[in-house]
C-alpha positions as MATLAB code, in Angstrom:
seq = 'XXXXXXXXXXXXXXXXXXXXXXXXXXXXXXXXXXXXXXXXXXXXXXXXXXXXXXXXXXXXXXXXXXXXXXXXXXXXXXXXXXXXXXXXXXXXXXXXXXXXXXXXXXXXXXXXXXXXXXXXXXXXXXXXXXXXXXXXXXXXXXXXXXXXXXXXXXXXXXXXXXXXXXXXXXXXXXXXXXXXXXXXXXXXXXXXXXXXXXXXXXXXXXXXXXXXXXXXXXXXXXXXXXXXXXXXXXXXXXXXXXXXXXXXXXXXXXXXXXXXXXXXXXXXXXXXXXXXXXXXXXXXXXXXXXXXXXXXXXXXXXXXXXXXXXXXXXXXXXXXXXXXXXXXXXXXXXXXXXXXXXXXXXXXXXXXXXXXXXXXXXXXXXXXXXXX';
ca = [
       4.790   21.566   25.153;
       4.189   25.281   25.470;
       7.674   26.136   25.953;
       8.630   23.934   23.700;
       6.628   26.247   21.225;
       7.825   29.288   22.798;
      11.501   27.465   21.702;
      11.043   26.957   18.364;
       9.938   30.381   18.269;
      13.221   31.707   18.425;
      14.637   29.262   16.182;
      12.296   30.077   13.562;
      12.208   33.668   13.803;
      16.237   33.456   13.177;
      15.386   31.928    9.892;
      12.984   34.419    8.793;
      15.050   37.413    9.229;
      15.198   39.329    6.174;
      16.232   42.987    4.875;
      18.087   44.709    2.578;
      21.225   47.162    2.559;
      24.490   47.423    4.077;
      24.641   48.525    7.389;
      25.486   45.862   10.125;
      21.624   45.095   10.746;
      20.950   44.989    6.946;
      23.857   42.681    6.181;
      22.958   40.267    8.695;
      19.627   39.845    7.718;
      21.069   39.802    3.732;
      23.569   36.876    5.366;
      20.330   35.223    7.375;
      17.829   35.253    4.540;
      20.481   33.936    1.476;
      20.990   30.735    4.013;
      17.364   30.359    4.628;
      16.272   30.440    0.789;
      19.002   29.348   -1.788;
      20.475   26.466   -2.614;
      23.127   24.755   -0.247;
      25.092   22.368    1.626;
      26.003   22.788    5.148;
      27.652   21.120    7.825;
      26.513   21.718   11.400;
      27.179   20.633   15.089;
      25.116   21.196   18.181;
      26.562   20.691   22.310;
      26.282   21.302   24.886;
      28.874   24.290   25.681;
      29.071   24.246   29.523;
      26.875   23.648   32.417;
      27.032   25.293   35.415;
      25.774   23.864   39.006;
      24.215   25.529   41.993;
      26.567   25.602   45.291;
      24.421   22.738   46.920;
      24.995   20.725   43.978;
      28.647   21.127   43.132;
      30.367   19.138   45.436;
      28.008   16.285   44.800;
      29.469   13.211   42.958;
      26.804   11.975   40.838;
      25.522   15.318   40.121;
      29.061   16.274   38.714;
      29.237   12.631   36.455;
      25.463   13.601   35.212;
      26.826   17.178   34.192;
      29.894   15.181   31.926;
      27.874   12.740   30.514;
      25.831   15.565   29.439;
      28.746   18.106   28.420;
      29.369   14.990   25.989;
      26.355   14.939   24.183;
      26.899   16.227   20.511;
      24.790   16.223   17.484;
      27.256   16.600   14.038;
      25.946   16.548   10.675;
      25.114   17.542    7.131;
      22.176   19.577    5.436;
      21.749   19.931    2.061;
      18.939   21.782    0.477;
      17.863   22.087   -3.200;
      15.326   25.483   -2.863;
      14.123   25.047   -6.236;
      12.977   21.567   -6.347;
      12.018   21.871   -2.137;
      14.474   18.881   -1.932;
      16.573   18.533    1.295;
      18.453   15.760    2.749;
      19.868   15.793    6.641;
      22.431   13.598    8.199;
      23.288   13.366   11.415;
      24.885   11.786   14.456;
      23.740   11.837   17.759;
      26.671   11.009   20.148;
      25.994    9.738   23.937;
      27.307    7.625   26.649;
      29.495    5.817   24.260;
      27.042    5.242   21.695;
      26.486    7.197   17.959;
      23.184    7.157   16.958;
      22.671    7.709   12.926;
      19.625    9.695   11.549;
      19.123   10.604    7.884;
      16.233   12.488    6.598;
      15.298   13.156    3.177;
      12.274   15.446    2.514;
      10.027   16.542   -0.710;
       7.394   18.869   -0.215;
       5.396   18.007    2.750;
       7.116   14.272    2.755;
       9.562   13.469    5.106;
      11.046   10.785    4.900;
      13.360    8.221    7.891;
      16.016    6.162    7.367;
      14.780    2.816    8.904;
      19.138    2.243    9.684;
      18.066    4.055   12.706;
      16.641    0.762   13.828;
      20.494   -0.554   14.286;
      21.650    2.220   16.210;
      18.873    1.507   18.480;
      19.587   -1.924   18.966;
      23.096   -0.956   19.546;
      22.061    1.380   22.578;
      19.160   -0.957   24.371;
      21.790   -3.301   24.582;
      24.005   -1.415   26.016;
      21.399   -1.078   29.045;
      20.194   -4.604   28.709;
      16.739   -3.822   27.149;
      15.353   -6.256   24.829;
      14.185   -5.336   20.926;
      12.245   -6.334   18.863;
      15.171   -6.167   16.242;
      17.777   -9.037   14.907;
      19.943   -9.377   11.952;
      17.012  -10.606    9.743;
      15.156   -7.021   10.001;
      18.045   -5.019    9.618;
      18.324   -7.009    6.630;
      14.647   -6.517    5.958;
      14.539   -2.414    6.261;
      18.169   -2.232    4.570;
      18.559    0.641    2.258;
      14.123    1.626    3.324;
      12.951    4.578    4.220;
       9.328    5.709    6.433;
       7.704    8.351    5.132;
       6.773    9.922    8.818;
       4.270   12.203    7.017;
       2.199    9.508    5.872;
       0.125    9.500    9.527;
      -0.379   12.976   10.406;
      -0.892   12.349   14.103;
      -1.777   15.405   15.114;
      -4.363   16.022   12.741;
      -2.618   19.688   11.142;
      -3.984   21.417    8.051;
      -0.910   21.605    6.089;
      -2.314   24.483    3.652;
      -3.557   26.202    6.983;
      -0.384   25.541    8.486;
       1.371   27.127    5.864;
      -0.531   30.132    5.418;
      -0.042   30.821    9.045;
       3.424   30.542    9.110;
       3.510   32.911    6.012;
       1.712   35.639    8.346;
       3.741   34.663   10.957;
       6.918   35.387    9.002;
       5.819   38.468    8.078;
       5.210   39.960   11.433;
       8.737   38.458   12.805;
      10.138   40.355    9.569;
       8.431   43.741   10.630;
       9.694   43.208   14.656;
      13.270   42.714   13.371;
      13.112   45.414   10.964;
      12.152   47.758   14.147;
      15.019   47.271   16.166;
      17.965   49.833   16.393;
      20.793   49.792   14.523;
      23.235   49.841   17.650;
      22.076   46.095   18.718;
      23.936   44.615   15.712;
      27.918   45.198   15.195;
      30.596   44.428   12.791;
      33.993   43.104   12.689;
      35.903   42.177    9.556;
      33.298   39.768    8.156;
      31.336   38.930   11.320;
      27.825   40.898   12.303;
      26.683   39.978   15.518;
      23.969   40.179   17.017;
      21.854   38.703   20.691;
      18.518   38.238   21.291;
      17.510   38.539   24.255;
      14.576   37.207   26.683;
      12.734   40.584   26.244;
      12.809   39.894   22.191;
      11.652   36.387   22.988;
       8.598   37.483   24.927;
       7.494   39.747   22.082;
       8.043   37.350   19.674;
       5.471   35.026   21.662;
       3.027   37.993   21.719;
       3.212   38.443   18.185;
       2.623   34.820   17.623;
      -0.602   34.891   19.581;
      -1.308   38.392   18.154;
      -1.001   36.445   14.490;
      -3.199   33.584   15.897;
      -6.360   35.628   16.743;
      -6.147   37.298   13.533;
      -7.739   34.996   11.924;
     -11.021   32.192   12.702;
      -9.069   29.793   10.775;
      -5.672   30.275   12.792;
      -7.511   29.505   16.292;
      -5.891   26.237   16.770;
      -2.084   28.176   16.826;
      -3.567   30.351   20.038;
      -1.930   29.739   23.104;
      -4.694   30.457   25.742;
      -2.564   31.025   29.270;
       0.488   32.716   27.537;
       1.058   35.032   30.400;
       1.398   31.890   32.689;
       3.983   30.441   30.134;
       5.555   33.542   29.566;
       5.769   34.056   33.572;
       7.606   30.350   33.561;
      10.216   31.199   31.386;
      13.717   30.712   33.395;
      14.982   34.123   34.538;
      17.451   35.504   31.185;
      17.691   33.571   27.905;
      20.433   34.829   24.929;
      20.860   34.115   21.945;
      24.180   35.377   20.517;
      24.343   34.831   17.003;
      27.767   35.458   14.603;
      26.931   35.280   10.868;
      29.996   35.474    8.294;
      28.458   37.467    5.503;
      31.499   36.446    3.428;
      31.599   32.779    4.131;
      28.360   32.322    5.671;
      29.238   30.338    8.223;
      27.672   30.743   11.202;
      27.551   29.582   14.973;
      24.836   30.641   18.129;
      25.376   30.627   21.448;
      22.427   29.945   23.551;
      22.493   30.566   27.033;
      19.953   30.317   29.915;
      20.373   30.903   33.210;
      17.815   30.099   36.304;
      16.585   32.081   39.037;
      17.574   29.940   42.636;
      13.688   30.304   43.437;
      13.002   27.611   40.411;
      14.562   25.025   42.092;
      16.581   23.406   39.258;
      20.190   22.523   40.228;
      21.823   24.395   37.978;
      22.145   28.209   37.843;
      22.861   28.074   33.991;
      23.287   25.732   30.672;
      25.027   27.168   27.311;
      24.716   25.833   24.254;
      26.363   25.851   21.017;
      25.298   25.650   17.242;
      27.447   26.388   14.044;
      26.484   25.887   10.651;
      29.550   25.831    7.749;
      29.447   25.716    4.321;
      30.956   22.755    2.532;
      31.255   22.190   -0.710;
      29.960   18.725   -1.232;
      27.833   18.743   -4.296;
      25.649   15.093   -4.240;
      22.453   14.738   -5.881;
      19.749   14.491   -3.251;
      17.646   11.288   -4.287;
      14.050   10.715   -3.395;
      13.626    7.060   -2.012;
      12.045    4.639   -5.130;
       8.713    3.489   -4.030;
       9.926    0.234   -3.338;
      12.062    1.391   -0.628;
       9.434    3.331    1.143;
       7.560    0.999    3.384;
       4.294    2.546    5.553;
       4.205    2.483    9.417;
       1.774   -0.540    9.043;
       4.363   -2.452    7.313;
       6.871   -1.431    9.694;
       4.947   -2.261   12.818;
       3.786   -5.526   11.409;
       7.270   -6.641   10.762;
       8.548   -5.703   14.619;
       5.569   -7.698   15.856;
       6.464  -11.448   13.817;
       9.884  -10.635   15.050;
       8.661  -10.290   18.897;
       6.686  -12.857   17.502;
       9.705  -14.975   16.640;
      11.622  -14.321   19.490;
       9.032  -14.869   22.058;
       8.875  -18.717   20.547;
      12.565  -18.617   20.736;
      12.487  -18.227   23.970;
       9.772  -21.146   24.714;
      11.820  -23.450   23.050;
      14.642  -22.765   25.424;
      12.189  -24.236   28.025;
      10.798  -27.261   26.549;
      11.319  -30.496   28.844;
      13.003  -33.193   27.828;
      12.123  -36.507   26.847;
      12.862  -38.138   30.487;
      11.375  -35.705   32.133;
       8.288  -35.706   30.051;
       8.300  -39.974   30.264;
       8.108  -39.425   34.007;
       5.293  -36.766   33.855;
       3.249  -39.039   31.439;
       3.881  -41.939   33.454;
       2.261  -39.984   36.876;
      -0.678  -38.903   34.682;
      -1.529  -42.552   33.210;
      -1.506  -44.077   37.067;
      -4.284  -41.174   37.563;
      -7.906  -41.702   37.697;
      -8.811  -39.252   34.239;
     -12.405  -40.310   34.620;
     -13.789  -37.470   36.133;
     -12.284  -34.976   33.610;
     -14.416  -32.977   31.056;
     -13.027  -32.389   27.732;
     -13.258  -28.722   28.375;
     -11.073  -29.913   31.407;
      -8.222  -31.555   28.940;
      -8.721  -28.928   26.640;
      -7.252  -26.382   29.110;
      -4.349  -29.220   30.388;
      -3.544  -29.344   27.251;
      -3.023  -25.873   26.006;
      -1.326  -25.298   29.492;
       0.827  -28.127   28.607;
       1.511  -26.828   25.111;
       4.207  -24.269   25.375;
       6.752  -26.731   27.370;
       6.114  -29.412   24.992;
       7.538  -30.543   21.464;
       4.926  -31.841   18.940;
       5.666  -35.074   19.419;
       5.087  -34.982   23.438;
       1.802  -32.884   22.724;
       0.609  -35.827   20.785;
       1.707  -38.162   22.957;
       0.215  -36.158   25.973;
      -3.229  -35.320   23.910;
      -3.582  -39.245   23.019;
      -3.552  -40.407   26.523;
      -5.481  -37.821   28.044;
      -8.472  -38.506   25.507;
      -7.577  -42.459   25.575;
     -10.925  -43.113   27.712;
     -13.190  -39.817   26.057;
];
């Protein structure tokens, strides 16, 4: 979880860049900070660029079909983002092992809210592997067109206004870190600036965050008590290349990390690729009606009567049949019942219930009783 933090770090501090001029370093953070806070609609794509293996591992054959399955992993989508009215909307596709995976978000505020479509492509995938679902055509057909608002739980118990105002702070050192860094790391061609950050900028970066988080009592929760152990964990070089188009303002970021052979991982590197292009679709981004939002409640209570449903579908399918059960009644009538407590039917009976049909149950509970 750590790293993970240490992750979205990087991401973030990308986002936050900001400055003001012309130089290379200037217009990149002009190009970063215009993406980050106007108006817009993107499309974007995330893969996994290339994956290299350790000598050990190359020549193995499952190792090498793991590494393509993974090379074929891609995320593709659509962001678009109304700054004024803090509206976004995200759509994407998650492709894997044959399978797409839709997600669409739509967010207002602090609200996020999920597509419950997602539910299909899930479906689609578990059966692909032969895992059973609680999902059939009648709640697709129930969560058609619905949304979850995922903020509506906040599981991990966050202060959103604390939250906030740390991030703010946060910001505002990642601003002042950037802002120190020489001119000759960024460089220009045509319309490109480019610029890497490297593991060394990543490490600071994670200082600074803990610096920000003992700066105040109220930020104490953000602290990240054994950050020289994480920081000591990191693989051996992380990159981040990153190519902003201050005319277009497309963009793409090249990601690579590379191991150390004392890690014992069986791969000496993975690359990754992100890009982010303009486009110039211009749709009204629509906050879900409140009769398409259902709550997690509503949602969990509907996947349970379908288990529900299912799990009754599947006792019918062993019911005995009407000879069978004849032959079975006619063995239990020959049978001296006399010695039987009705706590004693009561449990041959409800053992006895979930092969049955009403009629045998009535059949069976009339001559167990016949002599109680």
């Amino acid at each position: 979880m750590k790293k993970m933090k240490l992750a979205l770090l990087v991401l973030l501090s990308i986002i936050v860049l900001a400055g003001c001029g012309k130089s290379a370093k200037e217009e990149f953070f002009d190009a970063a900070k215009k993406t980050a806070t106007e108006s817009s609609s993107n499309d974007f794509s995330m893969k996994i660029k290339d994956i290299k293996l350790t000598s050990d591992m190359s020549g193995d054959p499952s190792v090498n079909a793991m590494v393509t399955q993974l090379k074929d992993i891609k995320v593709t989508g659509s962001i678009q983002q109304d700054v004024k009215e803090k509206l976004s909307a995200t759509d994407l596709k998650i492709e894997a092992l044959g399978q797409k995976l839709p997600l669409s978000f739509i967010s207002k505020n602090d609200d996020m809210f999920l597509s419950l479509d997602i539910l299909k492509g899930i479906a689609n995938i578990s059966t692909q592997f032969g895992a059973s679902l609680p999902f059939d055509e009648l709640t697709f057909k129930e969560v058609e067109g619905k949304y979850i608002n995922i903020s509506e739980k906040n599981e991990l118990d966050i202060d959103t206004k604390n939250a906030k105002a740390f991030g703010k702070d946060y910001q505002v050192s990642v601003a002042k870190y950037f802002d120190s860094l020489s001119e000759e790391r960024f460089t220009k061609k045509d319309d490109v600036v480019t610029f890497s950050i490297t593991k060394k900028d990543i490490v600071e970066l994670a200082k600074e965050y803990n610096k920000v988080a003992k700066s105040k009592k109220t930020y104490a929760e953000y602290v990240i008590p054994d950050l020289d152990k994480v920081i000591k964990s990191l693989p051996k070089n992380i990159t981040l290349k990153i190519n902003n188009n201050t005319k277009s303002q497309a963009s793409d970021m090249t990601m690579l990390i590379e191991f150390d052979k004392n890690e014992q991982v069986p791969i000496t590197s993975v690359e990754l690729l992100y890009t982010l292009k303009p486009n110039d679709k211009k749709v009204a981004i629509k906050v879900p009606a409140k009769k398409n939002i259902m709550t997690m409640d509503e949602v969990s209570e509907l996947l349970a009567a379908t288990e529900e449903s299912q799990l009754n579908a599947s006792y019918d399918d062993v019911k005995i049949g009407d000879a069978e059960f004849n032959q079975l009644l006619e063995t239990i009538t020959t049978e001296d019942l006399s010695a039987l407590t009705k706590n004693d039917i009561d449990s041959l009976l409800a053992s006895y219930k979930e092969i049955l049909t009403p009629k045998q149950y009535k059949a069976m509970e009339k001559t167990l009783l016949k002599n109680k």
